[in-house]
């Protein structure tokens, strides 16, 4: 089992985290990232859930959409074993 999560922070000091949840690769070689951005409103997420095909644009980002000069990329590989998980009381 391998789970890979990529979180992109738009700057070391300023910005917010966006999480890559997938990507689309076209025959031409063009790649578009599917990104969860916390600035997407609850209403927009609900609209996506009702009609994913017409609202997928909410998660699609081209590589050119990253405008900042510095990004921090965090990659997490693997899953926690049951004994490693935090227990909530």
PDB file of N, CA and C in Angstrom:
ATOM      1  N   UNK A   1       0.841  -1.180   0.000  1.00  0.00           N
ATOM      2  CA  UNK A   1       0.000   0.000   0.000  1.00  0.00           C
ATOM      3  C   UNK A   1       0.882   1.238   0.000  1.00  0.00           C
ATOM      4  N   UNK A   2       0.666   2.101  -0.973  1.00  0.00           N
ATOM      5  CA  UNK A   2       1.388   3.366  -0.999  1.00  0.00           C
ATOM      6  C   UNK A   2       0.393   4.484  -1.285  1.00  0.00           C
ATOM      7  N   UNK A   3       0.404   5.462  -0.442  1.00  0.00           N
ATOM      8  CA  UNK A   3      -0.418   6.654  -0.614  1.00  0.00           C
ATOM      9  C   UNK A   3       0.540   7.807  -0.795  1.00  0.00           C
ATOM     10  N   UNK A   4       0.392   8.536  -1.870  1.00  0.00           N
ATOM     11  CA  UNK A   4       1.256   9.685  -2.108  1.00  0.00           C
ATOM     12  C   UNK A   4       0.400  10.936  -2.054  1.00  0.00           C
ATOM     13  N   UNK A   5       0.762  11.836  -1.191  1.00  0.00           N
ATOM     14  CA  UNK A   5       0.073  13.125  -1.065  1.00  0.00           C
ATOM     15  C   UNK A   5       1.098  14.196  -1.364  1.00  0.00           C
ATOM     16  N   UNK A   6       0.782  15.087  -2.254  1.00  0.00           N
ATOM     17  CA  UNK A   6       1.672  16.198  -2.544  1.00  0.00           C
ATOM     18  C   UNK A   6       0.957  17.467  -2.132  1.00  0.00           C
ATOM     19  N   UNK A   7       1.571  18.194  -1.242  1.00  0.00           N
ATOM     20  CA  UNK A   7       1.009  19.454  -0.783  1.00  0.00           C
ATOM     21  C   UNK A   7       1.933  20.560  -1.256  1.00  0.00           C
ATOM     22  N   UNK A   8       1.378  21.529  -1.955  1.00  0.00           N
ATOM     23  CA  UNK A   8       2.180  22.614  -2.496  1.00  0.00           C
ATOM     24  C   UNK A   8       1.866  23.873  -1.702  1.00  0.00           C
ATOM     25  N   UNK A   9       2.869  24.438  -1.093  1.00  0.00           N
ATOM     26  CA  UNK A   9       2.716  25.683  -0.349  1.00  0.00           C
ATOM     27  C   UNK A   9       3.233  26.788  -1.245  1.00  0.00           C
ATOM     28  N   UNK A  10       2.410  27.810  -1.482  1.00  0.00           N
ATOM     29  CA  UNK A  10       2.756  28.802  -2.488  1.00  0.00           C
ATOM     30  C   UNK A  10       3.905  29.710  -2.100  1.00  0.00           C
ATOM     31  N   UNK A  11       4.324  29.702  -0.895  1.00  0.00           N
ATOM     32  CA  UNK A  11       5.487  30.476  -0.484  1.00  0.00           C
ATOM     33  C   UNK A  11       5.889  29.996   0.892  1.00  0.00           C
ATOM     34  N   UNK A  12       7.144  30.175   1.250  1.00  0.00           N
ATOM     35  CA  UNK A  12       7.581  29.769   2.578  1.00  0.00           C
ATOM     36  C   UNK A  12       6.972  30.654   3.656  1.00  0.00           C
ATOM     37  N   UNK A  13       6.702  31.906   3.340  1.00  0.00           N
ATOM     38  CA  UNK A  13       6.220  32.839   4.361  1.00  0.00           C
ATOM     39  C   UNK A  13       4.773  33.250   4.159  1.00  0.00           C
ATOM     40  N   UNK A  14       4.338  33.337   2.912  1.00  0.00           N
ATOM     41  CA  UNK A  14       3.000  33.833   2.621  1.00  0.00           C
ATOM     42  C   UNK A  14       2.296  32.827   1.716  1.00  0.00           C
ATOM     43  N   UNK A  15       1.025  32.608   1.951  1.00  0.00           N
ATOM     44  CA  UNK A  15       0.268  31.747   1.057  1.00  0.00           C
ATOM     45  C   UNK A  15      -0.508  30.694   1.812  1.00  0.00           C
ATOM     46  N   UNK A  16      -1.058  29.772   1.087  1.00  0.00           N
ATOM     47  CA  UNK A  16      -1.818  28.678   1.683  1.00  0.00           C
ATOM     48  C   UNK A  16      -1.498  27.394   0.941  1.00  0.00           C
ATOM     49  N   UNK A  17      -1.789  26.282   1.585  1.00  0.00           N
ATOM     50  CA  UNK A  17      -1.464  24.975   1.015  1.00  0.00           C
ATOM     51  C   UNK A  17      -2.534  24.519   0.048  1.00  0.00           C
ATOM     52  N   UNK A  18      -2.091  23.945  -1.052  1.00  0.00           N
ATOM     53  CA  UNK A  18      -2.979  23.291  -2.002  1.00  0.00           C
ATOM     54  C   UNK A  18      -2.481  21.861  -2.131  1.00  0.00           C
ATOM     55  N   UNK A  19      -3.396  20.926  -2.286  1.00  0.00           N
ATOM     56  CA  UNK A  19      -3.017  19.513  -2.338  1.00  0.00           C
ATOM     57  C   UNK A  19      -3.327  18.943  -3.714  1.00  0.00           C
ATOM     58  N   UNK A  20      -2.318  18.333  -4.331  1.00  0.00           N
ATOM     59  CA  UNK A  20      -2.509  17.670  -5.615  1.00  0.00           C
ATOM     60  C   UNK A  20      -3.255  16.366  -5.345  1.00  0.00           C
ATOM     61  N   UNK A  21      -4.414  16.219  -5.963  1.00  0.00           N
ATOM     62  CA  UNK A  21      -5.222  15.017  -5.755  1.00  0.00           C
ATOM     63  C   UNK A  21      -5.225  14.123  -6.990  1.00  0.00           C
ATOM     64  N   UNK A  22      -4.571  14.581  -8.043  1.00  0.00           N
ATOM     65  CA  UNK A  22      -4.482  13.784  -9.255  1.00  0.00           C
ATOM     66  C   UNK A  22      -3.944  14.629 -10.395  1.00  0.00           C
ATOM     67  N   UNK A  23      -3.937  14.050 -11.580  1.00  0.00           N
ATOM     68  CA  UNK A  23      -3.521  14.792 -12.763  1.00  0.00           C
ATOM     69  C   UNK A  23      -4.169  14.193 -13.994  1.00  0.00           C
ATOM     70  N   UNK A  24      -4.221  14.995 -15.035  1.00  0.00           N
ATOM     71  CA  UNK A  24      -4.718  14.545 -16.325  1.00  0.00           C
ATOM     72  C   UNK A  24      -3.575  14.691 -17.326  1.00  0.00           C
ATOM     73  N   UNK A  25      -3.310  13.646 -18.091  1.00  0.00           N
ATOM     74  CA  UNK A  25      -2.279  13.702 -19.121  1.00  0.00           C
ATOM     75  C   UNK A  25      -2.980  13.523 -20.469  1.00  0.00           C
ATOM     76  N   UNK A  26      -2.721  14.459 -21.357  1.00  0.00           N
ATOM     77  CA  UNK A  26      -3.349  14.437 -22.668  1.00  0.00           C
ATOM     78  C   UNK A  26      -2.426  13.778 -23.682  1.00  0.00           C
ATOM     79  N   UNK A  27      -2.984  13.335 -24.786  1.00  0.00           N
ATOM     80  CA  UNK A  27      -2.193  12.667 -25.831  1.00  0.00           C
ATOM     81  C   UNK A  27      -1.034  13.540 -26.302  1.00  0.00           C
ATOM     82  N   UNK A  28      -1.238  14.835 -26.266  1.00  0.00           N
ATOM     83  CA  UNK A  28      -0.198  15.771 -26.712  1.00  0.00           C
ATOM     84  C   UNK A  28       0.972  15.846 -25.734  1.00  0.00           C
ATOM     85  N   UNK A  29       0.797  15.252 -24.542  1.00  0.00           N
ATOM     86  CA  UNK A  29       1.833  15.325 -23.519  1.00  0.00           C
ATOM     87  C   UNK A  29       1.558  16.400 -22.476  1.00  0.00           C
ATOM     88  N   UNK A  30       0.579  17.251 -22.738  1.00  0.00           N
ATOM     89  CA  UNK A  30       0.201  18.311 -21.802  1.00  0.00           C
ATOM     90  C   UNK A  30      -0.313  17.687 -20.506  1.00  0.00           C
ATOM     91  N   UNK A  31       0.098  18.234 -19.389  1.00  0.00           N
ATOM     92  CA  UNK A  31      -0.332  17.735 -18.083  1.00  0.00           C
ATOM     93  C   UNK A  31      -1.086  18.832 -17.353  1.00  0.00           C
ATOM     94  N   UNK A  32      -2.230  18.466 -16.794  1.00  0.00           N
ATOM     95  CA  UNK A  32      -3.015  19.391 -15.978  1.00  0.00           C
ATOM     96  C   UNK A  32      -3.181  18.760 -14.607  1.00  0.00           C
ATOM     97  N   UNK A  33      -2.864  19.509 -13.570  1.00  0.00           N
ATOM     98  CA  UNK A  33      -2.994  19.005 -12.204  1.00  0.00           C
ATOM     99  C   UNK A  33      -4.417  19.155 -11.702  1.00  0.00           C
ATOM    100  N   UNK A  34      -4.841  18.205 -10.875  1.00  0.00           N
ATOM    101  CA  UNK A  34      -6.111  18.296 -10.166  1.00  0.00           C
ATOM    102  C   UNK A  34      -5.751  18.644  -8.731  1.00  0.00           C
ATOM    103  N   UNK A  35      -6.190  19.803  -8.282  1.00  0.00           N
ATOM    104  CA  UNK A  35      -5.727  20.352  -7.015  1.00  0.00           C
ATOM    105  C   UNK A  35      -6.898  20.681  -6.112  1.00  0.00           C
ATOM    106  N   UNK A  36      -6.770  20.279  -4.851  1.00  0.00           N
ATOM    107  CA  UNK A  36      -7.730  20.746  -3.843  1.00  0.00           C
ATOM    108  C   UNK A  36      -7.148  22.018  -3.254  1.00  0.00           C
ATOM    109  N   UNK A  37      -7.888  23.091  -3.370  1.00  0.00           N
ATOM    110  CA  UNK A  37      -7.471  24.388  -2.858  1.00  0.00           C
ATOM    111  C   UNK A  37      -8.446  24.778  -1.752  1.00  0.00           C
ATOM    112  N   UNK A  38      -7.952  25.051  -0.543  1.00  0.00           N
ATOM    113  CA  UNK A  38      -8.865  25.368   0.561  1.00  0.00           C
ATOM    114  C   UNK A  38      -9.677  26.637   0.354  1.00  0.00           C
ATOM    115  N   UNK A  39      -9.333  27.453  -0.640  1.00  0.00           N
ATOM    116  CA  UNK A  39     -10.126  28.657  -0.892  1.00  0.00           C
ATOM    117  C   UNK A  39     -11.422  28.350  -1.644  1.00  0.00           C
ATOM    118  N   UNK A  40     -11.571  27.120  -2.146  1.00  0.00           N
ATOM    119  CA  UNK A  40     -12.819  26.728  -2.799  1.00  0.00           C
ATOM    120  C   UNK A  40     -13.912  26.659  -1.741  1.00  0.00           C
ATOM    121  N   UNK A  41     -14.992  27.351  -1.988  1.00  0.00           N
ATOM    122  CA  UNK A  41     -16.063  27.445  -0.986  1.00  0.00           C
ATOM    123  C   UNK A  41     -16.853  26.144  -0.871  1.00  0.00           C
ATOM    124  N   UNK A  42     -17.531  26.013   0.255  1.00  0.00           N
ATOM    125  CA  UNK A  42     -18.371  24.835   0.500  1.00  0.00           C
ATOM    126  C   UNK A  42     -19.459  24.732  -0.569  1.00  0.00           C
ATOM    127  N   UNK A  43     -20.001  25.877  -0.975  1.00  0.00           N
ATOM    128  CA  UNK A  43     -21.038  25.902  -2.003  1.00  0.00           C
ATOM    129  C   UNK A  43     -20.510  25.370  -3.330  1.00  0.00           C
ATOM    130  N   UNK A  44     -19.280  25.779  -3.684  1.00  0.00           N
ATOM    131  CA  UNK A  44     -18.681  25.288  -4.924  1.00  0.00           C
ATOM    132  C   UNK A  44     -18.427  23.786  -4.867  1.00  0.00           C
ATOM    133  N   UNK A  45     -17.989  23.291  -3.707  1.00  0.00           N
ATOM    134  CA  UNK A  45     -17.755  21.847  -3.541  1.00  0.00           C
ATOM    135  C   UNK A  45     -19.083  21.092  -3.701  1.00  0.00           C
ATOM    136  N   UNK A  46     -20.156  21.633  -3.118  1.00  0.00           N
ATOM    137  CA  UNK A  46     -21.472  20.987  -3.242  1.00  0.00           C
ATOM    138  C   UNK A  46     -21.919  20.940  -4.697  1.00  0.00           C
ATOM    139  N   UNK A  47     -21.674  22.029  -5.449  1.00  0.00           N
ATOM    140  CA  UNK A  47     -22.026  22.055  -6.871  1.00  0.00           C
ATOM    141  C   UNK A  47     -21.232  21.001  -7.628  1.00  0.00           C
ATOM    142  N   UNK A  48     -19.957  20.845  -7.283  1.00  0.00           N
ATOM    143  CA  UNK A  48     -19.131  19.824  -7.921  1.00  0.00           C
ATOM    144  C   UNK A  48     -19.704  18.439  -7.647  1.00  0.00           C
ATOM    145  N   UNK A  49     -20.087  18.172  -6.396  1.00  0.00           N
ATOM    146  CA  UNK A  49     -20.629  16.860  -6.023  1.00  0.00           C
ATOM    147  C   UNK A  49     -21.922  16.564  -6.774  1.00  0.00           C
ATOM    148  N   UNK A  50     -22.720  17.591  -7.058  1.00  0.00           N
ATOM    149  CA  UNK A  50     -23.973  17.415  -7.783  1.00  0.00           C
ATOM    150  C   UNK A  50     -23.733  17.146  -9.272  1.00  0.00           C
ATOM    151  N   UNK A  51     -22.700  17.772  -9.830  1.00  0.00           N
ATOM    152  CA  UNK A  51     -22.433  17.629 -11.255  1.00  0.00           C
ATOM    153  C   UNK A  51     -20.928  17.719 -11.520  1.00  0.00           C
ATOM    154  N   UNK A  52     -20.195  16.633 -11.256  1.00  0.00           N
ATOM    155  CA  UNK A  52     -18.731  16.670 -11.382  1.00  0.00           C
ATOM    156  C   UNK A  52     -18.225  17.025 -12.782  1.00  0.00           C
ATOM    157  N   UNK A  53     -18.913  16.568 -13.820  1.00  0.00           N
ATOM    158  CA  UNK A  53     -18.425  16.819 -15.186  1.00  0.00           C
ATOM    159  C   UNK A  53     -18.389  18.302 -15.536  1.00  0.00           C
ATOM    160  N   UNK A  54     -19.404  19.044 -15.138  1.00  0.00           N
ATOM    161  CA  UNK A  54     -19.442  20.460 -15.511  1.00  0.00           C
ATOM    162  C   UNK A  54     -18.717  21.358 -14.510  1.00  0.00           C
ATOM    163  N   UNK A  55     -18.357  20.829 -13.352  1.00  0.00           N
ATOM    164  CA  UNK A  55     -17.696  21.658 -12.343  1.00  0.00           C
ATOM    165  C   UNK A  55     -16.268  21.218 -12.023  1.00  0.00           C
ATOM    166  N   UNK A  56     -15.700  20.351 -12.844  1.00  0.00           N
ATOM    167  CA  UNK A  56     -14.337  19.876 -12.607  1.00  0.00           C
ATOM    168  C   UNK A  56     -13.308  20.996 -12.736  1.00  0.00           C
ATOM    169  N   UNK A  57     -13.682  22.092 -13.417  1.00  0.00           N
ATOM    170  CA  UNK A  57     -12.763  23.217 -13.565  1.00  0.00           C
ATOM    171  C   UNK A  57     -12.294  23.755 -12.218  1.00  0.00           C
ATOM    172  N   UNK A  58     -13.072  23.526 -11.163  1.00  0.00           N
ATOM    173  CA  UNK A  58     -12.705  23.990  -9.820  1.00  0.00           C
ATOM    174  C   UNK A  58     -11.383  23.390  -9.360  1.00  0.00           C
ATOM    175  N   UNK A  59     -11.049  22.205  -9.855  1.00  0.00           N
ATOM    176  CA  UNK A  59      -9.863  21.488  -9.403  1.00  0.00           C
ATOM    177  C   UNK A  59      -8.744  21.448 -10.440  1.00  0.00           C
ATOM    178  N   UNK A  60      -9.011  21.897 -11.646  1.00  0.00           N
ATOM    179  CA  UNK A  60      -8.020  21.807 -12.722  1.00  0.00           C
ATOM    180  C   UNK A  60      -7.116  23.029 -12.711  1.00  0.00           C
ATOM    181  N   UNK A  61      -5.794  22.766 -12.756  1.00  0.00           N
ATOM    182  CA  UNK A  61      -4.804  23.845 -12.799  1.00  0.00           C
ATOM    183  C   UNK A  61      -3.696  23.449 -13.778  1.00  0.00           C
ATOM    184  N   UNK A  62      -3.355  24.370 -14.646  1.00  0.00           N
ATOM    185  CA  UNK A  62      -2.218  24.121 -15.542  1.00  0.00           C
ATOM    186  C   UNK A  62      -0.937  24.395 -14.765  1.00  0.00           C
ATOM    187  N   UNK A  63       0.152  23.851 -15.247  1.00  0.00           N
ATOM    188  CA  UNK A  63       1.433  24.114 -14.598  1.00  0.00           C
ATOM    189  C   UNK A  63       1.769  25.603 -14.675  1.00  0.00           C
ATOM    190  N   UNK A  64       1.248  26.298 -15.669  1.00  0.00           N
ATOM    191  CA  UNK A  64       1.497  27.727 -15.820  1.00  0.00           C
ATOM    192  C   UNK A  64       0.749  28.563 -14.778  1.00  0.00           C
ATOM    193  N   UNK A  65      -0.207  27.961 -14.065  1.00  0.00           N
ATOM    194  CA  UNK A  65      -0.984  28.720 -13.077  1.00  0.00           C
ATOM    195  C   UNK A  65      -0.205  28.983 -11.790  1.00  0.00           C
ATOM    196  N   UNK A  66       0.959  28.349 -11.660  1.00  0.00           N
ATOM    197  CA  UNK A  66       1.784  28.568 -10.475  1.00  0.00           C
ATOM    198  C   UNK A  66       2.675  29.776 -10.739  1.00  0.00           C
ATOM    199  N   UNK A  67       2.319  30.907 -10.135  1.00  0.00           N
ATOM    200  CA  UNK A  67       2.973  32.175 -10.442  1.00  0.00           C
ATOM    201  C   UNK A  67       4.092  32.559  -9.479  1.00  0.00           C
ATOM    202  N   UNK A  68       4.086  32.010  -8.274  1.00  0.00           N
ATOM    203  CA  UNK A  68       5.105  32.383  -7.283  1.00  0.00           C
ATOM    204  C   UNK A  68       6.468  31.847  -7.697  1.00  0.00           C
ATOM    205  N   UNK A  69       7.507  32.499  -7.203  1.00  0.00           N
ATOM    206  CA  UNK A  69       8.854  32.077  -7.572  1.00  0.00           C
ATOM    207  C   UNK A  69       9.368  30.937  -6.686  1.00  0.00           C
ATOM    208  N   UNK A  70       8.717  30.724  -5.535  1.00  0.00           N
ATOM    209  CA  UNK A  70       9.183  29.697  -4.601  1.00  0.00           C
ATOM    210  C   UNK A  70       8.003  28.835  -4.173  1.00  0.00           C
ATOM    211  N   UNK A  71       8.201  27.515  -4.238  1.00  0.00           N
ATOM    212  CA  UNK A  71       7.196  26.565  -3.764  1.00  0.00           C
ATOM    213  C   UNK A  71       7.875  25.534  -2.890  1.00  0.00           C
ATOM    214  N   UNK A  72       7.144  25.050  -1.932  1.00  0.00           N
ATOM    215  CA  UNK A  72       7.623  23.961  -1.090  1.00  0.00           C
ATOM    216  C   UNK A  72       6.765  22.759  -1.426  1.00  0.00           C
ATOM    217  N   UNK A  73       7.384  21.647  -1.740  1.00  0.00           N
ATOM    218  CA  UNK A  73       6.651  20.438  -2.092  1.00  0.00           C
ATOM    219  C   UNK A  73       6.897  19.404  -1.014  1.00  0.00           C
ATOM    220  N   UNK A  74       5.829  18.859  -0.481  1.00  0.00           N
ATOM    221  CA  UNK A  74       5.898  17.826   0.549  1.00  0.00           C
ATOM    222  C   UNK A  74       5.303  16.558  -0.037  1.00  0.00           C
ATOM    223  N   UNK A  75       6.051  15.476  -0.003  1.00  0.00           N
ATOM    224  CA  UNK A  75       5.560  14.193  -0.497  1.00  0.00           C
ATOM    225  C   UNK A  75       5.567  13.221   0.672  1.00  0.00           C
ATOM    226  N   UNK A  76       4.432  12.591   0.906  1.00  0.00           N
ATOM    227  CA  UNK A  76       4.304  11.600   1.970  1.00  0.00           C
ATOM    228  C   UNK A  76       4.063  10.258   1.299  1.00  0.00           C
ATOM    229  N   UNK A  77       4.900   9.297   1.604  1.00  0.00           N
ATOM    230  CA  UNK A  77       4.767   7.966   1.009  1.00  0.00           C
ATOM    231  C   UNK A  77       4.455   6.955   2.111  1.00  0.00           C
ATOM    232  N   UNK A  78       3.487   6.108   1.846  1.00  0.00           N
ATOM    233  CA  UNK A  78       3.146   5.060   2.795  1.00  0.00           C
ATOM    234  C   UNK A  78       1.896   5.378   3.589  1.00  0.00           C
ATOM    235  N   UNK A  79       1.410   4.392   4.275  1.00  0.00           N
ATOM    236  CA  UNK A  79       0.229   4.521   5.127  1.00  0.00           C
ATOM    237  C   UNK A  79       0.627   4.224   6.559  1.00  0.00           C
ATOM    238  N   UNK A  80      -0.062   4.829   7.491  1.00  0.00           N
ATOM    239  CA  UNK A  80       0.188   4.536   8.900  1.00  0.00           C
ATOM    240  C   UNK A  80      -0.343   3.153   9.239  1.00  0.00           C
ATOM    241  N   UNK A  81       0.393   2.458  10.043  1.00  0.00           N
ATOM    242  CA  UNK A  81      -0.090   1.190  10.582  1.00  0.00           C
ATOM    243  C   UNK A  81      -1.099   1.515  11.679  1.00  0.00           C
ATOM    244  N   UNK A  82      -2.013   0.605  11.966  1.00  0.00           N
ATOM    245  CA  UNK A  82      -3.031   0.887  12.988  1.00  0.00           C
ATOM    246  C   UNK A  82      -2.431   1.353  14.328  1.00  0.00           C
ATOM    247  N   UNK A  83      -1.319   0.787  14.732  1.00  0.00           N
ATOM    248  CA  UNK A  83      -0.734   1.165  16.011  1.00  0.00           C
ATOM    249  C   UNK A  83      -0.076   2.552  15.954  1.00  0.00           C
ATOM    250  N   UNK A  84       0.139   3.094  14.757  1.00  0.00           N
ATOM    251  CA  UNK A  84       0.777   4.403  14.608  1.00  0.00           C
ATOM    252  C   UNK A  84      -0.239   5.547  14.572  1.00  0.00           C
ATOM    253  N   UNK A  85      -1.489   5.224  14.412  1.00  0.00           N
ATOM    254  CA  UNK A  85      -2.524   6.248  14.306  1.00  0.00           C
ATOM    255  C   UNK A  85      -2.843   6.861  15.653  1.00  0.00           C
ATOM    256  N   UNK A  86      -3.165   8.122  15.627  1.00  0.00           N
ATOM    257  CA  UNK A  86      -3.546   8.822  16.845  1.00  0.00           C
ATOM    258  C   UNK A  86      -4.932   8.353  17.274  1.00  0.00           C
ATOM    259  N   UNK A  87      -5.062   8.094  18.550  1.00  0.00           N
ATOM    260  CA  UNK A  87      -6.347   7.645  19.082  1.00  0.00           C
ATOM    261  C   UNK A  87      -7.110   8.860  19.578  1.00  0.00           C
ATOM    262  N   UNK A  88      -8.349   9.002  19.137  1.00  0.00           N
ATOM    263  CA  UNK A  88      -9.179  10.113  19.602  1.00  0.00           C
ATOM    264  C   UNK A  88     -10.142   9.599  20.647  1.00  0.00           C
ATOM    265  N   UNK A  89     -10.247  10.325  21.730  1.00  0.00           N
ATOM    266  CA  UNK A  89     -11.150   9.922  22.807  1.00  0.00           C
ATOM    267  C   UNK A  89     -12.390  10.744  22.808  1.00  0.00           C
TER     268      UNK A  89
END
